[in-house]
Tab-separated table of C-alpha atoms in Angstrom:
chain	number	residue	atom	x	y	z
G	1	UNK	CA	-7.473	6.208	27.072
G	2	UNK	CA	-4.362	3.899	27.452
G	3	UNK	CA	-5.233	2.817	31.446
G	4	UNK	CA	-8.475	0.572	32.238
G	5	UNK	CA	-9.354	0.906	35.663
G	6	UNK	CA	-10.724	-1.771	38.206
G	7	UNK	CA	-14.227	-1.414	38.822
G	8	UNK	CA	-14.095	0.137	42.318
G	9	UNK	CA	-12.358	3.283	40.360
G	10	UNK	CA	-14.689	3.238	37.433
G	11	UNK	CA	-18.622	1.826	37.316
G	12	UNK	CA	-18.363	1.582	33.878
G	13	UNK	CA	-15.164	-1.000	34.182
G	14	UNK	CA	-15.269	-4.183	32.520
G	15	UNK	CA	-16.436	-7.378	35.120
G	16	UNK	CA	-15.154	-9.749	32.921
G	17	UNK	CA	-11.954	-11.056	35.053
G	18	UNK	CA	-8.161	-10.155	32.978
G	19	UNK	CA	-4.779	-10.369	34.396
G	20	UNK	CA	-3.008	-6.770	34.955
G	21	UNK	CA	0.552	-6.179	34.788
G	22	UNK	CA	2.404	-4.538	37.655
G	23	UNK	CA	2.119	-0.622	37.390
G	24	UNK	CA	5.524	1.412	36.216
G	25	UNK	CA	5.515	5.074	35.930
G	26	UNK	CA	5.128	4.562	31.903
G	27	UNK	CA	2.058	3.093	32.188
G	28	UNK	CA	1.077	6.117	34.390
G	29	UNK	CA	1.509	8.310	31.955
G	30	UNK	CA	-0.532	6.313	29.150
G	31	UNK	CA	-3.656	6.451	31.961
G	32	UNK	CA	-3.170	10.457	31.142
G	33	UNK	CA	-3.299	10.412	27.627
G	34	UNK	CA	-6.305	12.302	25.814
G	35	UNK	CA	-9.631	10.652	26.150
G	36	UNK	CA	-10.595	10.812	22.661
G	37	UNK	CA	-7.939	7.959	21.966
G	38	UNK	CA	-8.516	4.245	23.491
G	39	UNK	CA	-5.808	1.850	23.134
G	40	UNK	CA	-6.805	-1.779	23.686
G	41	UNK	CA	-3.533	-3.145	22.043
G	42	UNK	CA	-0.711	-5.545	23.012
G	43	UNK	CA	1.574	-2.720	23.260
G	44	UNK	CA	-0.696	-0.489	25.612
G	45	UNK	CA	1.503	-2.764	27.960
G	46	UNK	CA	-1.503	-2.433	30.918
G	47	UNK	CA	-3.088	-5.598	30.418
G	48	UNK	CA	-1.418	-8.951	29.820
G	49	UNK	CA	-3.349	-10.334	27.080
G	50	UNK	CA	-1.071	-12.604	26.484
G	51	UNK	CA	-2.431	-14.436	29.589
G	52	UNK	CA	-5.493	-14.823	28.088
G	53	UNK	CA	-4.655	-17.641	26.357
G	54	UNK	CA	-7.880	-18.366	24.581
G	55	UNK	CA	-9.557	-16.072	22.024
G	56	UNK	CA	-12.721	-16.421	23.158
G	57	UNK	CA	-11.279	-14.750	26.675
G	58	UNK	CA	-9.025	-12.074	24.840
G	59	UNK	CA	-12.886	-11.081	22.720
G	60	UNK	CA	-15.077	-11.207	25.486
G	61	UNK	CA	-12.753	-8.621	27.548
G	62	UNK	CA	-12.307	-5.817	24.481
G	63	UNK	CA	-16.093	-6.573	24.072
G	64	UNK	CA	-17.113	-5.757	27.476
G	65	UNK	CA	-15.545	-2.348	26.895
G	66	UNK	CA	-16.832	-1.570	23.600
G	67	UNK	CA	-20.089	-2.407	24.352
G	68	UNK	CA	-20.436	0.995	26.581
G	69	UNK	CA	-22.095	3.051	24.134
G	70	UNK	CA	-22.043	6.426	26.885
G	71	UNK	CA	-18.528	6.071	27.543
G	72	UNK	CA	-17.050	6.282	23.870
G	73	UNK	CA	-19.170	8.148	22.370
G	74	UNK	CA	-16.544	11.013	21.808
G	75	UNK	CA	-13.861	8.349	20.912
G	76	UNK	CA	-11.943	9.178	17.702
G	77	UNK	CA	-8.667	6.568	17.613
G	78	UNK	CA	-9.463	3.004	18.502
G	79	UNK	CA	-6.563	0.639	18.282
G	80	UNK	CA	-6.760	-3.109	19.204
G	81	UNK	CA	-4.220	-4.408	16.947
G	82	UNK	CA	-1.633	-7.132	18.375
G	83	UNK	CA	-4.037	-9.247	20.312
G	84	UNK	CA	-4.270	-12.686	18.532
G	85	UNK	CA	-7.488	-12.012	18.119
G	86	UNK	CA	-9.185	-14.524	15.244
G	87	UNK	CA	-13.405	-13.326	15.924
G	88	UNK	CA	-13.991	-9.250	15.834
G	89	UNK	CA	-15.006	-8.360	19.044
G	90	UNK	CA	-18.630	-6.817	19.364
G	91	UNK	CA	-19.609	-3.248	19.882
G	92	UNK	CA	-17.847	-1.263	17.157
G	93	UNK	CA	-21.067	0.372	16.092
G	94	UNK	CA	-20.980	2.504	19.536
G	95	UNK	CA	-17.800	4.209	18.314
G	96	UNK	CA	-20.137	6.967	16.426
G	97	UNK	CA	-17.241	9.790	16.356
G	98	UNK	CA	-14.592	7.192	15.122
G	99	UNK	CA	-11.923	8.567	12.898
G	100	UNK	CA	-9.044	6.183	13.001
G	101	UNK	CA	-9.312	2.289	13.435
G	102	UNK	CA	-6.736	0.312	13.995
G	103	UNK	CA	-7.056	-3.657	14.134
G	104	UNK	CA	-4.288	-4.850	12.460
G	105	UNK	CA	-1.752	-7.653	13.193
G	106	UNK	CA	-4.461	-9.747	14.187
G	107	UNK	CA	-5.496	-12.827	12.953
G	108	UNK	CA	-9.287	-11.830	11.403
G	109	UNK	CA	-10.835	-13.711	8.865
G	110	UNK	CA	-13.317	-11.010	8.598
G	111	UNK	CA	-14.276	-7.177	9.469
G	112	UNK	CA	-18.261	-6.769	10.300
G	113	UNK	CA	-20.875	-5.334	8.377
G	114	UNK	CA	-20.884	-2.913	11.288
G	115	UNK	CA	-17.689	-1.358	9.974
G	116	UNK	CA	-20.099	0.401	7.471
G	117	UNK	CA	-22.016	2.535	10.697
G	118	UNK	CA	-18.223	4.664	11.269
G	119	UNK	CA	-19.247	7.615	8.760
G	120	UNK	CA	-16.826	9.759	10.410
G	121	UNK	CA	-13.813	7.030	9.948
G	122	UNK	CA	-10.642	8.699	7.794
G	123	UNK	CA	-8.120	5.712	8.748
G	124	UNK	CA	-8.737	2.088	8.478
G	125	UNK	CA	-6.090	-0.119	8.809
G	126	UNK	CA	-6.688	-4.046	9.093
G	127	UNK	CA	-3.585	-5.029	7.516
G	128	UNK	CA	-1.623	-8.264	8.860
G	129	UNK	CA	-4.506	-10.705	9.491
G	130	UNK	CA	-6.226	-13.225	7.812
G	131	UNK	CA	-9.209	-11.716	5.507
G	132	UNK	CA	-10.098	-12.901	2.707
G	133	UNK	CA	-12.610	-10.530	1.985
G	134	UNK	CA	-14.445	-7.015	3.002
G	135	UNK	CA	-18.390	-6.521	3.921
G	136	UNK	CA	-20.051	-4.347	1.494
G	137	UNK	CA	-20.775	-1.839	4.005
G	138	UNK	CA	-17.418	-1.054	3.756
G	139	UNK	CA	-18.706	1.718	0.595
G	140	UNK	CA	-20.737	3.542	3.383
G	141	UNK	CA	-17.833	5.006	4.130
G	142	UNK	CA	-16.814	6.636	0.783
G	143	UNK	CA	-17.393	10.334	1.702
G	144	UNK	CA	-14.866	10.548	4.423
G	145	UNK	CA	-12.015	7.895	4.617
G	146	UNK	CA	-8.620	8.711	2.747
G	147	UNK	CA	-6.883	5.617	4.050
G	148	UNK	CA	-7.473	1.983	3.939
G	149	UNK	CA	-4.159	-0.203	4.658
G	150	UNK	CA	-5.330	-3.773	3.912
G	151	UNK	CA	-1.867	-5.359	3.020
G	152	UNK	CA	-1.096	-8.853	4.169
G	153	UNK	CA	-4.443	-10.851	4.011
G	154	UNK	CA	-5.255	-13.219	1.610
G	155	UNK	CA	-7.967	-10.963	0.303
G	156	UNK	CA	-8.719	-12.760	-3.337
G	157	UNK	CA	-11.773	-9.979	-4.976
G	158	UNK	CA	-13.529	-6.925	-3.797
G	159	UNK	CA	-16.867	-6.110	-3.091
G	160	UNK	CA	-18.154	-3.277	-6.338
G	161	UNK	CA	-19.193	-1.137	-3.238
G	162	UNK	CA	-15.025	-0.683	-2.591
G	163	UNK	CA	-15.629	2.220	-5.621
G	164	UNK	CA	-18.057	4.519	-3.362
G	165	UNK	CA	-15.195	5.105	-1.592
G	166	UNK	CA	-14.437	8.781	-3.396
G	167	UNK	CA	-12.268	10.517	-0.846
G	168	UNK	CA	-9.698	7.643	-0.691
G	169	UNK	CA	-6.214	8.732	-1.105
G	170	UNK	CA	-3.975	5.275	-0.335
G	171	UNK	CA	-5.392	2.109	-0.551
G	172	UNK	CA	-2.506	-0.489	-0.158
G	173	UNK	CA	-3.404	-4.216	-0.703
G	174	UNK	CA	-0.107	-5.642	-1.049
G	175	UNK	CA	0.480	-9.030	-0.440
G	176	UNK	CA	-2.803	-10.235	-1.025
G	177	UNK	CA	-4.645	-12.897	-3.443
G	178	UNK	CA	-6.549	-10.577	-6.016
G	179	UNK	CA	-6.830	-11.721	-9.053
G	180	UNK	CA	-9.334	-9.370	-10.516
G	181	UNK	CA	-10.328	-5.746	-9.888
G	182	UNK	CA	-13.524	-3.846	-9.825
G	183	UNK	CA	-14.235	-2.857	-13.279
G	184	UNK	CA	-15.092	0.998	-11.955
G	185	UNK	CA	-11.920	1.323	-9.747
G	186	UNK	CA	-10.703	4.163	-11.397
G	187	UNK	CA	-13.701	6.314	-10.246
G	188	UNK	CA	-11.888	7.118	-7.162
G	189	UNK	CA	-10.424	10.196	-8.609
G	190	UNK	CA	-8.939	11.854	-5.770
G	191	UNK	CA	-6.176	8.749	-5.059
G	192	UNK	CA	-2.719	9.332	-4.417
G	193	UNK	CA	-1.350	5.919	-3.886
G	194	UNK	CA	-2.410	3.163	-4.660
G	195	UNK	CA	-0.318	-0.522	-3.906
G	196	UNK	CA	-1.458	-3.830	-5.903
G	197	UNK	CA	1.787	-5.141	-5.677
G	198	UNK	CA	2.106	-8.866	-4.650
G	199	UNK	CA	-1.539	-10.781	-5.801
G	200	UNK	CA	-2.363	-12.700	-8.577
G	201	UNK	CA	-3.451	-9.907	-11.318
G	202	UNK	CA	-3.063	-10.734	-14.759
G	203	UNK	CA	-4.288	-7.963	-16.147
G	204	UNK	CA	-6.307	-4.300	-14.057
G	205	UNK	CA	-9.488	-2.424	-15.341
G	206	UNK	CA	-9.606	0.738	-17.219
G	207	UNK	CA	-7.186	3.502	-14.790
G	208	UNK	CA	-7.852	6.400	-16.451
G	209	UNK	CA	-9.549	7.946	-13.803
G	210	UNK	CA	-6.319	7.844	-11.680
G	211	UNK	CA	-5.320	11.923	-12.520
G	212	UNK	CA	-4.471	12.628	-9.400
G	213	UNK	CA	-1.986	9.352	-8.668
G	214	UNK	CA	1.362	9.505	-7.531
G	215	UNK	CA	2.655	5.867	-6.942
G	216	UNK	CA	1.373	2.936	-9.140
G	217	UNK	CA	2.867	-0.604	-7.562
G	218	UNK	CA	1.477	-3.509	-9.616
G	219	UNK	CA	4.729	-5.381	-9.067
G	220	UNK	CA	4.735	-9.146	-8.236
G	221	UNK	CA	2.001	-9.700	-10.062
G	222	UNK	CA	1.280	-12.132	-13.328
G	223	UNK	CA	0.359	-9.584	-15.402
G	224	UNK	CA	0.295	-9.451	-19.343
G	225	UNK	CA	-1.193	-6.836	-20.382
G	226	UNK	CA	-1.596	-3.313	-19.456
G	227	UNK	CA	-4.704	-0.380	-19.951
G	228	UNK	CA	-3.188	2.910	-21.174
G	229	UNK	CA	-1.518	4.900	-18.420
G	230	UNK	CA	-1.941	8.555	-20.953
G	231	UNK	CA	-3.896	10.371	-18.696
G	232	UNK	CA	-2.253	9.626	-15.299
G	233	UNK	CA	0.022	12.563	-15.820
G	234	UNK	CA	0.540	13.055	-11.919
G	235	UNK	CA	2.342	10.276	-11.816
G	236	UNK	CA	5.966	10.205	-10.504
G	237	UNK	CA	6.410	6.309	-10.125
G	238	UNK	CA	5.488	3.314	-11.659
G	239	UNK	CA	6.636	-0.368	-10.654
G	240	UNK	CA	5.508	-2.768	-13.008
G	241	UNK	CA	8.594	-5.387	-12.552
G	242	UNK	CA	8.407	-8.995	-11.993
G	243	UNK	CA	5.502	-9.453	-14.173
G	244	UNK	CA	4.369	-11.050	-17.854
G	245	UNK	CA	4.949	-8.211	-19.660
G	246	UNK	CA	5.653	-8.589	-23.268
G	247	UNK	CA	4.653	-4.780	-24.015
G	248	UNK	CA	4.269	-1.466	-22.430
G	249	UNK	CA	1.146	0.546	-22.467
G	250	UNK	CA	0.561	3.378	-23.944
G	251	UNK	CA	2.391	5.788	-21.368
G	252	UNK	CA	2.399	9.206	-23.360
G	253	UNK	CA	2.168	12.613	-21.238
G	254	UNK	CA	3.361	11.729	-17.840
G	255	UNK	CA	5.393	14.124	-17.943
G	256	UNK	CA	5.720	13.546	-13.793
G	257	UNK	CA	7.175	10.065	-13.891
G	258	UNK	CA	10.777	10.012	-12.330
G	259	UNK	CA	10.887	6.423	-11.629
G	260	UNK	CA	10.026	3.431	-13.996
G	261	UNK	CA	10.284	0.090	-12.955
G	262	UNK	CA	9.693	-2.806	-15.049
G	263	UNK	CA	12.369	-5.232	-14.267
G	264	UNK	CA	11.922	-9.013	-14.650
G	265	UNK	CA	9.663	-8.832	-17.489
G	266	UNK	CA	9.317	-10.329	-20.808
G	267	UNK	CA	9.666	-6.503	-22.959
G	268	UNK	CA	10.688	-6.023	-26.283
G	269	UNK	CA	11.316	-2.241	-26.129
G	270	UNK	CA	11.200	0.784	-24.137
G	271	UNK	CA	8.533	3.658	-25.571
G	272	UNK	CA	9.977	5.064	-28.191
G	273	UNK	CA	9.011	8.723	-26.393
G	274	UNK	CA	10.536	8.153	-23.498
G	275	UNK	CA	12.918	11.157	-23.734
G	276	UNK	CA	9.773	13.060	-23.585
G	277	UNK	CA	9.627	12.059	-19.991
G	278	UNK	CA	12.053	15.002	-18.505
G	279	UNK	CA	11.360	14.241	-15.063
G	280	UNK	CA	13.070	10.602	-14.953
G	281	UNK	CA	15.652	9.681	-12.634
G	282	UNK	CA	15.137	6.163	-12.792
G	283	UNK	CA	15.042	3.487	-15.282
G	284	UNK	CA	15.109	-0.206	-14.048
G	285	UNK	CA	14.746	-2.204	-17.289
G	286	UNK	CA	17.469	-4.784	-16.675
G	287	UNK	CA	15.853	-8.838	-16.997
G	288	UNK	CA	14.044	-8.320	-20.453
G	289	UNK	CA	14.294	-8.719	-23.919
G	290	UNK	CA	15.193	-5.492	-24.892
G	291	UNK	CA	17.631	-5.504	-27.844
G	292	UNK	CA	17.888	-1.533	-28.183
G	293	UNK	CA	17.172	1.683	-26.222
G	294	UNK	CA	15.584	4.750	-27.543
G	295	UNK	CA	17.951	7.784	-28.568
G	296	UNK	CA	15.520	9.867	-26.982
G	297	UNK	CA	16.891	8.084	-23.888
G	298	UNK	CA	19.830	10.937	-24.367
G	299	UNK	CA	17.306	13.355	-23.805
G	300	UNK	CA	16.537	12.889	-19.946
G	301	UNK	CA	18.545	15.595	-18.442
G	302	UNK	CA	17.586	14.384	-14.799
G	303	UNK	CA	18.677	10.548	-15.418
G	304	UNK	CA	20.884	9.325	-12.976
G	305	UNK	CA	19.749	5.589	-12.780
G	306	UNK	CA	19.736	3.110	-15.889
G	307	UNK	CA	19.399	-0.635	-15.337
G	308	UNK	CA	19.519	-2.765	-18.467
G	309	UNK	CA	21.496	-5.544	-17.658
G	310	UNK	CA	20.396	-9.364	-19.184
G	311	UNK	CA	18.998	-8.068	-22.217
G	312	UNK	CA	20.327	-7.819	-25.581
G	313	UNK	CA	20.510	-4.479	-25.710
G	314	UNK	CA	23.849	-2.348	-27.118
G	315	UNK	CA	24.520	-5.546	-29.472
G	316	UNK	CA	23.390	-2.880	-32.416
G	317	UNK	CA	24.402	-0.081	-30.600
G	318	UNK	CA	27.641	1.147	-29.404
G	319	UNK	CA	26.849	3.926	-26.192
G	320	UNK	CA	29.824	5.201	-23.941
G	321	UNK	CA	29.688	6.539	-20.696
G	322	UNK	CA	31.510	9.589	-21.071
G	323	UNK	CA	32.524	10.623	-17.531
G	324	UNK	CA	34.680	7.428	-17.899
G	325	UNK	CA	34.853	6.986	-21.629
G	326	UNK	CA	34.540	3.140	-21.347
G	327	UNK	CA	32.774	1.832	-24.466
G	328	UNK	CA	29.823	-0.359	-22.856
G	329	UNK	CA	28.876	-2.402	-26.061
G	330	UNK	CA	31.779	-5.042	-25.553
G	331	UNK	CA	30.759	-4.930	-21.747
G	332	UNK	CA	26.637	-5.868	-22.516
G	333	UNK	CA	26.430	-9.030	-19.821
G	334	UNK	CA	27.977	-7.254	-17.247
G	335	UNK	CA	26.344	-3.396	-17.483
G	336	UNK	CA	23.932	-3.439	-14.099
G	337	UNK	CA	23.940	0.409	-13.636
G	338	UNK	CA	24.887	3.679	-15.282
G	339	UNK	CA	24.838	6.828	-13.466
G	340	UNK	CA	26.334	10.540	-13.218
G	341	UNK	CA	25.301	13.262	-11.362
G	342	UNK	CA	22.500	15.287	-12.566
G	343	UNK	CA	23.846	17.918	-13.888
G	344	UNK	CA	25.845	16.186	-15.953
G	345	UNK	CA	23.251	13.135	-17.002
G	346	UNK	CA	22.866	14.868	-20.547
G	347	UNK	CA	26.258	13.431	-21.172
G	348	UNK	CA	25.331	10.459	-19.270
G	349	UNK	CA	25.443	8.250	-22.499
G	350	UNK	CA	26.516	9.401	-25.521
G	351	UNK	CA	26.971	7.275	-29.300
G	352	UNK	CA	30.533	7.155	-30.038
């Protein structure tokens, strides 16, 4: 429902006062949009919150209206993102049919315990504001939502109850203030994604319960050590760069991985069965201490992207690029990428 009417159109109307903006024929058409969805943001573009100029005003209006328990009852999209808004406004617990929430680019300090009462909830996004941490509640939830986008908060731990959640596909807390994890995080099996990038980790819990991962981001982080990655053979990429790295996990059988990321680190060498890994297109190594590569390297038919530049590496070896035949040994300081088209990447390097 993108339109709020006055109260002479609608008895169930808010009474608290609000300044509208001047109707156009686009805001006529939000007024006719499905009534399962209510949009209560900035860009709804029907009320000029930006008026209100006090929180306490912008809170008490959304309040008024989602304290109606009758009228959105059979509401499944809420949005109120884009207001400014610093308290949560009251009467999320009527939204009983909720299945996408939407309150982000806000300034928040906090979601409510309520947030625990939406059962039905699949989407939760609350990124852009200003948590710093979640209610427990939040692991009510755990049978039905697959995506919780909590990215730009300065979130700094997370409530145990965060692994009930066992249907959650993407969780993305980038940009945060983590510096530990739940030590049972890996119980939510069925994940897809999952973004860490950005906090203050030094090191994650056990993630061996990841199978069904796709995209590991732990970049940005100050992280030194690593749990064994063996048994997240779904995965296709890893970004582990700008980190404390001084070794590599054990990262056997992912046999899924194209890209592997783990520039700007402190690494002494590259897994020595990395040509096992036929599925790379990608390796971004360059910033380490690397002083050789792995023959096996030779064996990544679908390589199209090496990085290895400020590292030692080639100073024992002499490689050439053979669809130019220039020797890169003599050329170490200056080698940033290396690539040939796929079908001819066998050939991509080549000892001379």
């Amino acid at each position: 429902m993108g339109c709020i009417c006055s109260s002479e159109e609608d008895p169930d109307a808010p009474t608290v006062p609000y300044p509208k903006k001047e109707s156009t024929q686009g805001q006529t058409a939000k007024s006719s949009q499905d009534m399962s969805t209510l949009d209560l943001s900035k860009s709804n573009d029907v009320i000029d919150f930006e008026a209100m100029v006090m929180d306490s005003l912008r809170v008490m209006f959304l309040s008024s209206i989602m304290q109606n328990p009758r009228r959105h009852k059979d509401t499944t999209t809420l949005i109120i993102k884009e207001n400014m808004l610093a308290t949560f406004p009251a009467g999320i617990r009527n939204f009983t049919s909720l299945r996408t929430f939407d309150c982000s680019m806000n300034r928040l300090e906090e979601l409510p315990s309520e947030i625990g009462l939406l059962v039905s909830l699949t989407i939760l996004d609350a990124n852009d504001n200003s948590l710093t941490k979640l209610p427990d509640d939040i692991g009510n939830l755990g049978y039905r939502l697959e995506k919780l986008f909590l990215y730009k908060n300065n979130i700094t731990t997370l409530p145990d109850s965060i692994c009930n959640l066992s249907a959650l596909k993407e969780f993305n807390l980038f940009n945060n203030k983590i510096i530990k994890l739940p030590t049972k995080l890996s119980n939510l099996h069925n994940m897809v994604e999952l973004n860490l990038a950005d906090n203050k980790l030094k090191t994650t819990p056990d993630l061996s319960g990841f199978t069904t991962l796709n995209r590991l981001a732990l970049f940005n982080n100050n992280l030194v050590l690593l749990p064994p990655l063996s048994k997240l053979g779904n995965l296709e990429k890893l970004e582990i760069y700008r980190n404390k790295l001084e070794s590599l996990p054990n990262m056997s059988e992912l046999d899924n991985l194209q890209e592997f990321q783990v520039t700007n680190n402190l690494v002494k060498e590259l897994p020595t069965n990395i040509g096992s890994f036929q599925a790379l297109t990608t390796i971004e190594a360059a910033r380490n201490q690397l002083t050789s590569i792995p023959d096996s390297v030779l064996e990544l038919k679908e390589l199209t992207k090496l990085m290895l530049s400020e590292n030692q590496v080639l100073t024992n070896q002499r490689w050439t690029n053979s669809s130019c035949n220039t020797c890169l040994s003599d050329h170490c300081a200056s080698l940033r990428i290396v690539s040939a088209a796929p079908e001819n990447s066998r050939r991509l390097l080549k000892p001379s």
